[in-house]
Amino acid sequence: MSRPTVLLPGPMNETVLAGTAEHFDVIRLWESDDPDAVLAERAQDITAVATGGTAIDGAFLDRLPAVRLVASFGVGYDKIDAQAAAERGVIVTNTPGVLDDEVADTALGLLLMTARELSRAERYLRAASWTEGAYPLTKATLNGRTMGILGLGRIGEAIAQRAEAFGISIAYHNRHRKDVAYRYYPTLSELAAAVDILMIVVPGGDETRHLVDAEILKALGPDGILINVARGTVVDEEALVEALRSGTILSAGLDVFENEPEVHPGLLELDNAVLLPHVGSATIPTRNAMGQLVVDNLTHYFTHGKPLTPVKESEPLVQNP
């Protein structure tokens, strides 16, 4: 019996490469000298796609009429047009759950670095400035602060649990209220005005693009700290640079950017911005777990007719196959 054919448009985690090779006929498109010719020749064979960041829209899927599943590596899937996929009967999956703790740990580490200027203090030491005098006292402390979480999903709740251990009060804004003890604000502007840490964990995409703009930053206020471990597109970076320069907010800690891997030059110039190169889930164990979930989604679909972790746009297809 022939094995299902899975397309890998670009390089992926070794766990994905090994797992797909074990179970499927794999097309490693990035290794081809003529990818378009390969797609044209194998279009009727390819029944699934595994991707780690390649943009997949309706036009791409139209070139592959036999595809029924797109397995994405990561929680965010804003580079995949999941609605266009659903309209074509294609299920999209992601890898939730397995990276929650790692991203939450990164978020709290980034908050500590930002509030207490830890990375800036380390640069001070490495420059031998300590021999000339102690590092200046920092204005910010985490004591008595309130964190507003934009996007209280799995990762948001993991961040909230860690923040509570630091004595930080929690509030949140989602499209819908959740059955949690944290205070809910029906609008983002109300949340920003009520807190002094704004933690962004909301998915990317058109619906959330520049959701955090100049008005939200103004509402956060001059003692406010912005942390983003979600998607760079959620924040208007031009407005953020201006807010950091002018003192509209105190500081920002960012693991994600609008045009990765390019970073807004204004951010690079600012001492009150702590910048990480999108490392929220970047440990070998977590990335391997994410890769295994990609493989498990594929194998479960071809064995049982349903994947393990479909995204919300695909749920009707899974419920009514």
mmCIF file of C-alpha atoms in Angstrom:
data_model
loop_
_atom_site.group_PDB
_atom_site.id
_atom_site.type_symbol
_atom_site.label_atom_id
_atom_site.label_comp_id
_atom_site.label_asym_id
_atom_site.label_seq_id
_atom_site.Cartn_x
_atom_site.Cartn_y
_atom_site.Cartn_z
ATOM 1 C CA MET A 1 0.000 0.000 0.000
ATOM 2 C CA SER A 2 1.426 3.387 -0.989
ATOM 3 C CA ARG A 3 2.145 5.914 1.706
ATOM 4 C CA PRO A 4 0.505 9.379 1.761
ATOM 5 C CA THR A 5 2.601 12.141 0.216
ATOM 6 C CA VAL A 6 3.476 15.097 2.443
ATOM 7 C CA LEU A 7 4.973 18.329 1.114
ATOM 8 C CA LEU A 8 7.548 20.229 3.172
ATOM 9 C CA PRO A 9 7.895 23.648 1.487
ATOM 10 C CA GLY A 10 10.852 24.712 3.663
ATOM 11 C CA PRO A 11 13.362 23.388 6.206
ATOM 12 C CA MET A 12 11.873 22.103 9.446
ATOM 13 C CA ASN A 13 12.788 20.757 12.868
ATOM 14 C CA GLU A 14 14.698 17.464 12.825
ATOM 15 C CA THR A 15 11.860 15.726 14.653
ATOM 16 C CA VAL A 16 9.510 16.652 11.816
ATOM 17 C CA LEU A 17 11.991 15.528 9.178
ATOM 18 C CA ALA A 18 12.556 12.164 10.864
ATOM 19 C CA GLY A 19 8.911 11.545 11.715
ATOM 20 C CA THR A 20 7.547 12.383 8.286
ATOM 21 C CA ALA A 21 10.259 10.296 6.602
ATOM 22 C CA GLU A 22 9.227 7.322 8.749
ATOM 23 C CA HIS A 23 5.527 7.474 7.909
ATOM 24 C CA PHE A 24 5.137 9.270 4.580
ATOM 25 C CA ASP A 25 6.466 9.872 1.110
ATOM 26 C CA VAL A 26 8.067 13.267 1.696
ATOM 27 C CA ILE A 27 8.764 16.012 -0.840
ATOM 28 C CA ARG A 28 11.427 18.398 0.507
ATOM 29 C CA LEU A 29 10.600 21.256 -1.811
ATOM 30 C CA TRP A 30 13.380 23.612 -0.686
ATOM 31 C CA GLU A 31 15.964 21.155 -1.983
ATOM 32 C CA SER A 32 14.554 21.231 -5.519
ATOM 33 C CA ASP A 33 16.177 23.240 -8.316
ATOM 34 C CA ASP A 34 12.723 23.874 -9.817
ATOM 35 C CA PRO A 35 10.044 23.933 -7.092
ATOM 36 C CA ASP A 36 7.290 25.005 -9.494
ATOM 37 C CA ALA A 37 7.950 22.008 -11.733
ATOM 38 C CA VAL A 38 7.833 19.669 -8.737
ATOM 39 C CA LEU A 39 4.520 21.104 -7.589
ATOM 40 C CA ALA A 40 3.047 20.779 -11.071
ATOM 41 C CA GLU A 41 4.266 17.206 -11.473
ATOM 42 C CA ARG A 42 3.202 15.960 -8.010
ATOM 43 C CA ALA A 43 0.090 18.089 -7.456
ATOM 44 C CA GLN A 44 -2.304 15.139 -7.539
ATOM 45 C CA ASP A 45 -0.144 13.107 -5.121
ATOM 46 C CA ILE A 46 0.313 15.648 -2.333
ATOM 47 C CA THR A 47 -2.351 15.141 0.333
ATOM 48 C CA ALA A 48 -0.816 17.115 3.217
ATOM 49 C CA VAL A 49 1.599 19.966 3.889
ATOM 50 C CA ALA A 50 3.843 20.424 6.923
ATOM 51 C CA THR A 51 5.158 23.951 7.333
ATOM 52 C CA GLY A 52 7.295 25.913 9.735
ATOM 53 C CA GLY A 53 6.603 29.400 8.420
ATOM 54 C CA THR A 54 5.955 29.285 4.671
ATOM 55 C CA ALA A 55 3.034 31.507 3.668
ATOM 56 C CA ILE A 56 0.119 29.384 2.506
ATOM 57 C CA ASP A 57 -2.913 31.051 0.966
ATOM 58 C CA GLY A 58 -5.802 30.035 -1.242
ATOM 59 C CA ALA A 59 -3.758 30.400 -4.428
ATOM 60 C CA PHE A 60 -1.123 28.020 -3.082
ATOM 61 C CA LEU A 61 -3.753 25.471 -2.107
ATOM 62 C CA ASP A 62 -5.384 25.752 -5.527
ATOM 63 C CA ARG A 63 -2.151 24.402 -6.985
ATOM 64 C CA LEU A 64 -2.506 21.315 -4.775
ATOM 65 C CA PRO A 65 -6.100 20.073 -5.209
ATOM 66 C CA ALA A 66 -5.518 16.795 -3.332
ATOM 67 C CA VAL A 67 -4.304 18.458 -0.095
ATOM 68 C CA ARG A 68 -6.570 17.871 2.901
ATOM 69 C CA LEU A 69 -4.352 18.894 5.824
ATOM 70 C CA VAL A 70 -1.835 21.659 6.579
ATOM 71 C CA ALA A 71 0.145 20.907 9.737
ATOM 72 C CA SER A 72 1.786 24.053 11.089
ATOM 73 C CA PHE A 73 4.773 24.151 13.466
ATOM 74 C CA GLY A 74 3.925 26.679 16.187
ATOM 75 C CA VAL A 75 0.904 28.075 17.995
ATOM 76 C CA GLY A 76 0.565 31.125 15.772
ATOM 77 C CA TYR A 77 -0.571 30.389 12.235
ATOM 78 C CA ASP A 78 -1.055 33.886 10.823
ATOM 79 C CA LYS A 79 0.992 33.016 7.731
ATOM 80 C CA ILE A 80 -1.648 30.433 6.799
ATOM 81 C CA ASP A 81 -5.016 31.568 5.455
ATOM 82 C CA ALA A 82 -7.011 29.135 7.577
ATOM 83 C CA GLN A 83 -10.342 30.477 6.319
ATOM 84 C CA ALA A 84 -9.325 29.968 2.678
ATOM 85 C CA ALA A 85 -8.211 26.472 3.632
ATOM 86 C CA ALA A 86 -11.553 25.704 5.296
ATOM 87 C CA GLU A 87 -13.418 26.902 2.208
ATOM 88 C CA ARG A 88 -11.456 24.306 0.222
ATOM 89 C CA GLY A 89 -12.069 21.532 2.736
ATOM 90 C CA VAL A 90 -8.509 21.696 4.058
ATOM 91 C CA ILE A 91 -7.902 21.313 7.794
ATOM 92 C CA VAL A 92 -5.174 23.403 9.450
ATOM 93 C CA THR A 93 -3.468 22.310 12.671
ATOM 94 C CA ASN A 94 -1.034 24.034 15.024
ATOM 95 C CA THR A 95 0.990 22.972 18.079
ATOM 96 C CA PRO A 96 -0.649 24.390 21.223
ATOM 97 C CA GLY A 97 0.037 23.292 24.765
ATOM 98 C CA VAL A 98 3.550 21.909 24.399
ATOM 99 C CA LEU A 99 5.204 25.341 24.430
ATOM 100 C CA ASP A 100 3.040 27.154 26.983
ATOM 101 C CA ASP A 101 5.459 26.909 29.902
ATOM 102 C CA GLU A 102 8.520 27.830 27.852
ATOM 103 C CA VAL A 103 6.911 30.983 26.452
ATOM 104 C CA ALA A 104 5.516 31.915 29.858
ATOM 105 C CA ASP A 105 8.979 31.569 31.392
ATOM 106 C CA THR A 106 10.402 33.784 28.646
ATOM 107 C CA ALA A 107 7.687 36.367 29.235
ATOM 108 C CA LEU A 108 8.507 36.635 32.940
ATOM 109 C CA GLY A 109 12.229 36.709 32.219
ATOM 110 C CA LEU A 110 11.692 39.514 29.732
ATOM 111 C CA LEU A 111 9.583 41.414 32.268
ATOM 112 C CA LEU A 112 12.340 41.129 34.879
ATOM 113 C CA MET A 113 14.984 42.234 32.392
ATOM 114 C CA THR A 114 12.860 45.217 31.365
ATOM 115 C CA ALA A 115 11.670 46.410 34.760
ATOM 116 C CA ARG A 116 15.004 45.986 36.525
ATOM 117 C CA GLU A 117 17.203 46.910 33.515
ATOM 118 C CA LEU A 118 19.145 43.659 33.958
ATOM 119 C CA SER A 119 20.556 43.413 30.439
ATOM 120 C CA ARG A 120 21.543 47.084 30.543
ATOM 121 C CA ALA A 121 23.236 46.537 33.923
ATOM 122 C CA GLU A 122 25.167 43.588 32.512
ATOM 123 C CA ARG A 123 26.418 45.744 29.620
ATOM 124 C CA TYR A 124 27.496 48.313 32.245
ATOM 125 C CA LEU A 125 29.574 45.660 34.007
ATOM 126 C CA ARG A 126 31.115 44.303 30.793
ATOM 127 C CA ALA A 127 32.142 47.819 29.798
ATOM 128 C CA ALA A 128 34.103 48.061 33.094
ATOM 129 C CA SER A 129 31.902 50.976 34.170
ATOM 130 C CA TRP A 130 31.376 49.445 37.612
ATOM 131 C CA THR A 131 34.940 50.385 38.520
ATOM 132 C CA GLU A 132 33.897 54.001 38.096
ATOM 133 C CA GLY A 133 30.781 53.764 40.208
ATOM 134 C CA ALA A 134 27.732 51.675 41.018
ATOM 135 C CA TYR A 135 25.031 51.156 38.411
ATOM 136 C CA PRO A 136 22.293 53.789 38.897
ATOM 137 C CA LEU A 137 19.242 52.806 40.895
ATOM 138 C CA THR A 138 16.397 51.737 38.632
ATOM 139 C CA LYS A 139 13.131 53.623 38.700
ATOM 140 C CA ALA A 140 10.967 50.572 38.192
ATOM 141 C CA THR A 141 10.096 47.725 40.518
ATOM 142 C CA LEU A 142 7.603 44.883 40.176
ATOM 143 C CA ASN A 143 6.277 45.513 43.679
ATOM 144 C CA GLY A 144 2.651 46.592 43.731
ATOM 145 C CA ARG A 145 2.153 46.343 39.973
ATOM 146 C CA THR A 146 -0.866 45.133 38.032
ATOM 147 C CA MET A 147 -0.434 43.131 34.851
ATOM 148 C CA GLY A 148 -3.020 43.385 32.106
ATOM 149 C CA ILE A 149 -2.945 40.351 29.823
ATOM 150 C CA LEU A 150 -4.142 40.859 26.276
ATOM 151 C CA GLY A 151 -5.158 37.339 25.250
ATOM 152 C CA LEU A 152 -5.817 35.089 28.243
ATOM 153 C CA GLY A 153 -5.435 31.731 26.515
ATOM 154 C CA ARG A 154 -3.236 28.818 27.572
ATOM 155 C CA ILE A 155 -0.031 30.862 27.485
ATOM 156 C CA GLY A 156 -1.708 33.887 29.055
ATOM 157 C CA GLU A 157 -2.920 31.792 31.983
ATOM 158 C CA ALA A 158 0.548 30.280 32.449
ATOM 159 C CA ILE A 159 2.004 33.808 32.557
ATOM 160 C CA ALA A 160 -0.656 34.912 35.037
ATOM 161 C CA GLN A 161 0.171 32.041 37.406
ATOM 162 C CA ARG A 162 3.849 32.955 37.368
ATOM 163 C CA ALA A 163 3.174 36.666 37.789
ATOM 164 C CA GLU A 164 0.960 36.030 40.821
ATOM 165 C CA ALA A 165 3.915 34.326 42.498
ATOM 166 C CA PHE A 166 5.722 37.678 42.200
ATOM 167 C CA GLY A 167 2.833 39.410 43.971
ATOM 168 C CA ILE A 168 1.552 41.003 40.759
ATOM 169 C CA SER A 169 -2.203 41.515 40.418
ATOM 170 C CA ILE A 170 -3.816 40.250 37.203
ATOM 171 C CA ALA A 171 -6.433 41.676 34.864
ATOM 172 C CA TYR A 172 -7.225 40.760 31.271
ATOM 173 C CA HIS A 173 -9.019 41.561 28.049
ATOM 174 C CA ASN A 174 -10.386 38.943 25.651
ATOM 175 C CA ARG A 175 -13.212 39.112 23.172
ATOM 176 C CA HIS A 176 -15.192 37.107 25.744
ATOM 177 C CA ARG A 177 -15.071 36.928 29.530
ATOM 178 C CA LYS A 178 -13.579 33.716 30.963
ATOM 179 C CA ASP A 179 -14.457 31.822 34.128
ATOM 180 C CA VAL A 180 -11.396 32.983 36.049
ATOM 181 C CA ALA A 181 -10.827 35.039 39.177
ATOM 182 C CA TYR A 182 -8.978 37.812 37.343
ATOM 183 C CA ARG A 183 -10.649 41.129 36.664
ATOM 184 C CA TYR A 184 -12.051 41.441 33.148
ATOM 185 C CA TYR A 185 -12.078 44.631 31.056
ATOM 186 C CA PRO A 186 -14.384 44.701 28.016
ATOM 187 C CA THR A 187 -12.059 46.937 25.980
ATOM 188 C CA LEU A 188 -8.305 47.099 25.545
ATOM 189 C CA SER A 189 -8.243 50.822 26.254
ATOM 190 C CA GLU A 190 -9.924 50.254 29.638
ATOM 191 C CA LEU A 191 -7.429 47.520 30.459
ATOM 192 C CA ALA A 192 -4.434 49.647 29.497
ATOM 193 C CA ALA A 193 -5.649 52.529 31.656
ATOM 194 C CA ALA A 194 -6.104 50.243 34.655
ATOM 195 C CA VAL A 195 -2.723 48.483 34.643
ATOM 196 C CA ASP A 196 0.980 49.344 34.549
ATOM 197 C CA ILE A 197 2.196 46.189 32.757
ATOM 198 C CA LEU A 198 0.600 45.272 29.438
ATOM 199 C CA MET A 199 1.436 41.681 28.450
ATOM 200 C CA ILE A 200 0.595 40.794 24.842
ATOM 201 C CA VAL A 201 -0.235 37.152 24.146
ATOM 202 C CA VAL A 202 -2.946 37.589 21.504
ATOM 203 C CA PRO A 203 -2.615 35.855 18.091
ATOM 204 C CA GLY A 204 -1.379 37.793 15.070
ATOM 205 C CA GLY A 205 -3.272 38.383 11.829
ATOM 206 C CA ASP A 206 -5.407 41.083 10.283
ATOM 207 C CA GLU A 207 -7.823 41.220 13.228
ATOM 208 C CA THR A 208 -5.109 42.196 15.711
ATOM 209 C CA ARG A 209 -2.767 44.224 13.500
ATOM 210 C CA HIS A 210 -1.659 47.389 15.357
ATOM 211 C CA LEU A 211 -4.199 46.686 18.082
ATOM 212 C CA VAL A 212 -1.701 48.314 20.457
ATOM 213 C CA ASP A 213 -1.362 51.798 18.968
ATOM 214 C CA ALA A 214 -0.513 55.286 20.197
ATOM 215 C CA GLU A 215 -3.774 55.646 22.108
ATOM 216 C CA ILE A 216 -3.309 52.372 23.972
ATOM 217 C CA LEU A 217 0.271 53.300 24.858
ATOM 218 C CA LYS A 218 -0.893 56.668 26.127
ATOM 219 C CA ALA A 219 -3.492 54.922 28.289
ATOM 220 C CA LEU A 220 -0.798 52.621 29.708
ATOM 221 C CA GLY A 221 0.991 55.695 30.978
ATOM 222 C CA PRO A 222 4.464 56.917 31.991
ATOM 223 C CA ASP A 223 5.056 54.086 34.493
ATOM 224 C CA GLY A 224 3.821 51.503 32.029
ATOM 225 C CA ILE A 225 5.812 48.494 30.801
ATOM 226 C CA LEU A 226 4.884 46.791 27.545
ATOM 227 C CA ILE A 227 5.849 43.135 26.986
ATOM 228 C CA ASN A 228 5.176 41.327 23.698
ATOM 229 C CA VAL A 229 5.736 37.565 23.305
ATOM 230 C CA ALA A 230 2.963 37.097 20.737
ATOM 231 C CA ARG A 231 3.346 38.605 17.260
ATOM 232 C CA GLY A 232 5.130 41.805 16.293
ATOM 233 C CA THR A 233 2.244 42.929 14.103
ATOM 234 C CA VAL A 234 0.018 43.447 17.155
ATOM 235 C CA VAL A 235 2.039 46.563 18.073
ATOM 236 C CA ASP A 236 2.400 49.695 15.966
ATOM 237 C CA GLU A 237 6.191 49.910 16.182
ATOM 238 C CA GLU A 238 6.356 53.519 14.982
ATOM 239 C CA ALA A 239 4.022 54.504 17.797
ATOM 240 C CA LEU A 240 5.989 52.401 20.264
ATOM 241 C CA VAL A 241 9.309 54.014 19.361
ATOM 242 C CA GLU A 242 7.786 57.459 19.823
ATOM 243 C CA ALA A 243 6.198 56.434 23.148
ATOM 244 C CA LEU A 244 9.531 55.134 24.457
ATOM 245 C CA ARG A 245 11.418 58.230 23.293
ATOM 246 C CA SER A 246 8.927 60.696 24.734
ATOM 247 C CA GLY A 247 8.354 58.931 28.059
ATOM 248 C CA THR A 248 4.735 58.167 27.220
ATOM 249 C CA ILE A 249 5.529 54.713 28.618
ATOM 250 C CA LEU A 250 8.466 53.670 30.775
ATOM 251 C CA SER A 251 9.900 50.712 28.857
ATOM 252 C CA ALA A 252 9.212 47.750 26.592
ATOM 253 C CA GLY A 253 10.407 44.165 26.342
ATOM 254 C CA LEU A 254 9.956 42.527 22.948
ATOM 255 C CA ASP A 255 10.560 38.999 21.701
ATOM 256 C CA VAL A 256 8.728 39.600 18.410
ATOM 257 C CA PHE A 257 8.787 42.306 15.731
ATOM 258 C CA GLU A 258 6.744 43.514 12.788
ATOM 259 C CA ASN A 259 9.267 42.631 10.082
ATOM 260 C CA GLU A 260 11.357 39.827 11.542
ATOM 261 C CA PRO A 261 14.265 39.317 11.382
ATOM 262 C CA GLU A 262 14.586 43.040 10.630
ATOM 263 C CA VAL A 263 14.122 45.221 13.708
ATOM 264 C CA HIS A 264 12.957 48.826 13.672
ATOM 265 C CA PRO A 265 16.163 50.924 13.913
ATOM 266 C CA GLY A 266 14.511 53.207 16.433
ATOM 267 C CA LEU A 267 14.133 50.323 18.859
ATOM 268 C CA LEU A 268 17.795 49.429 18.510
ATOM 269 C CA GLU A 269 18.754 52.936 19.629
ATOM 270 C CA LEU A 270 16.703 52.927 22.817
ATOM 271 C CA ASP A 271 18.075 51.875 26.205
ATOM 272 C CA ASN A 272 14.546 51.449 27.585
ATOM 273 C CA ALA A 273 13.766 48.673 25.105
ATOM 274 C CA VAL A 274 14.881 45.097 25.811
ATOM 275 C CA LEU A 275 14.989 43.075 22.592
ATOM 276 C CA LEU A 276 15.161 39.303 22.101
ATOM 277 C CA PRO A 277 15.353 37.477 18.724
ATOM 278 C CA HIS A 278 12.035 35.559 18.964
ATOM 279 C CA VAL A 279 13.292 32.907 21.378
ATOM 280 C CA GLY A 280 10.090 32.380 23.392
ATOM 281 C CA SER A 281 9.880 28.638 22.749
ATOM 282 C CA ALA A 282 13.453 28.190 21.561
ATOM 283 C CA THR A 283 14.726 25.268 23.598
ATOM 284 C CA ILE A 284 15.596 21.895 22.099
ATOM 285 C CA PRO A 285 13.087 19.908 24.226
ATOM 286 C CA THR A 286 10.201 22.261 23.462
ATOM 287 C CA ARG A 287 10.927 22.545 19.757
ATOM 288 C CA ASN A 288 11.177 18.744 19.545
ATOM 289 C CA ALA A 289 7.823 18.431 21.313
ATOM 290 C CA MET A 290 6.333 20.886 18.816
ATOM 291 C CA GLY A 291 7.809 18.887 15.957
ATOM 292 C CA GLN A 292 6.397 15.649 17.342
ATOM 293 C CA LEU A 293 2.935 17.210 17.521
ATOM 294 C CA VAL A 294 3.220 18.161 13.836
ATOM 295 C CA VAL A 295 4.000 14.521 13.044
ATOM 296 C CA ASP A 296 1.244 13.267 15.368
ATOM 297 C CA ASN A 297 -1.321 15.504 13.689
ATOM 298 C CA LEU A 298 -0.375 14.047 10.315
ATOM 299 C CA THR A 299 -0.332 10.417 11.405
ATOM 300 C CA HIS A 300 -3.551 10.719 13.401
ATOM 301 C CA TYR A 301 -5.313 12.306 10.450
ATOM 302 C CA PHE A 302 -4.293 9.584 8.019
ATOM 303 C CA THR A 303 -5.010 6.831 10.562
ATOM 304 C CA HIS A 304 -8.240 8.081 12.149
ATOM 305 C CA GLY A 305 -9.525 10.747 9.763
ATOM 306 C CA LYS A 306 -9.109 13.560 12.300
ATOM 307 C CA PRO A 307 -6.038 15.485 13.531
ATOM 308 C CA LEU A 308 -5.312 16.159 17.188
ATOM 309 C CA THR A 309 -5.162 19.965 17.310
ATOM 310 C CA PRO A 310 -7.172 21.686 14.557
ATOM 311 C CA VAL A 311 -7.320 25.486 14.634
ATOM 312 C CA LYS A 312 -10.688 27.119 15.250
ATOM 313 C CA GLU A 313 -11.393 27.806 11.569
ATOM 314 C CA SER A 314 -11.049 24.070 10.874
ATOM 315 C CA GLU A 315 -13.230 22.784 13.691
ATOM 316 C CA PRO A 316 -16.409 22.490 11.531
ATOM 317 C CA LEU A 317 -14.488 20.275 9.100
ATOM 318 C CA VAL A 318 -13.329 18.027 11.938
ATOM 319 C CA GLN A 319 -16.770 17.839 13.540
ATOM 320 C CA ASN A 320 -18.462 17.106 10.216
ATOM 321 C CA PRO A 321 -15.900 15.232 8.112
#
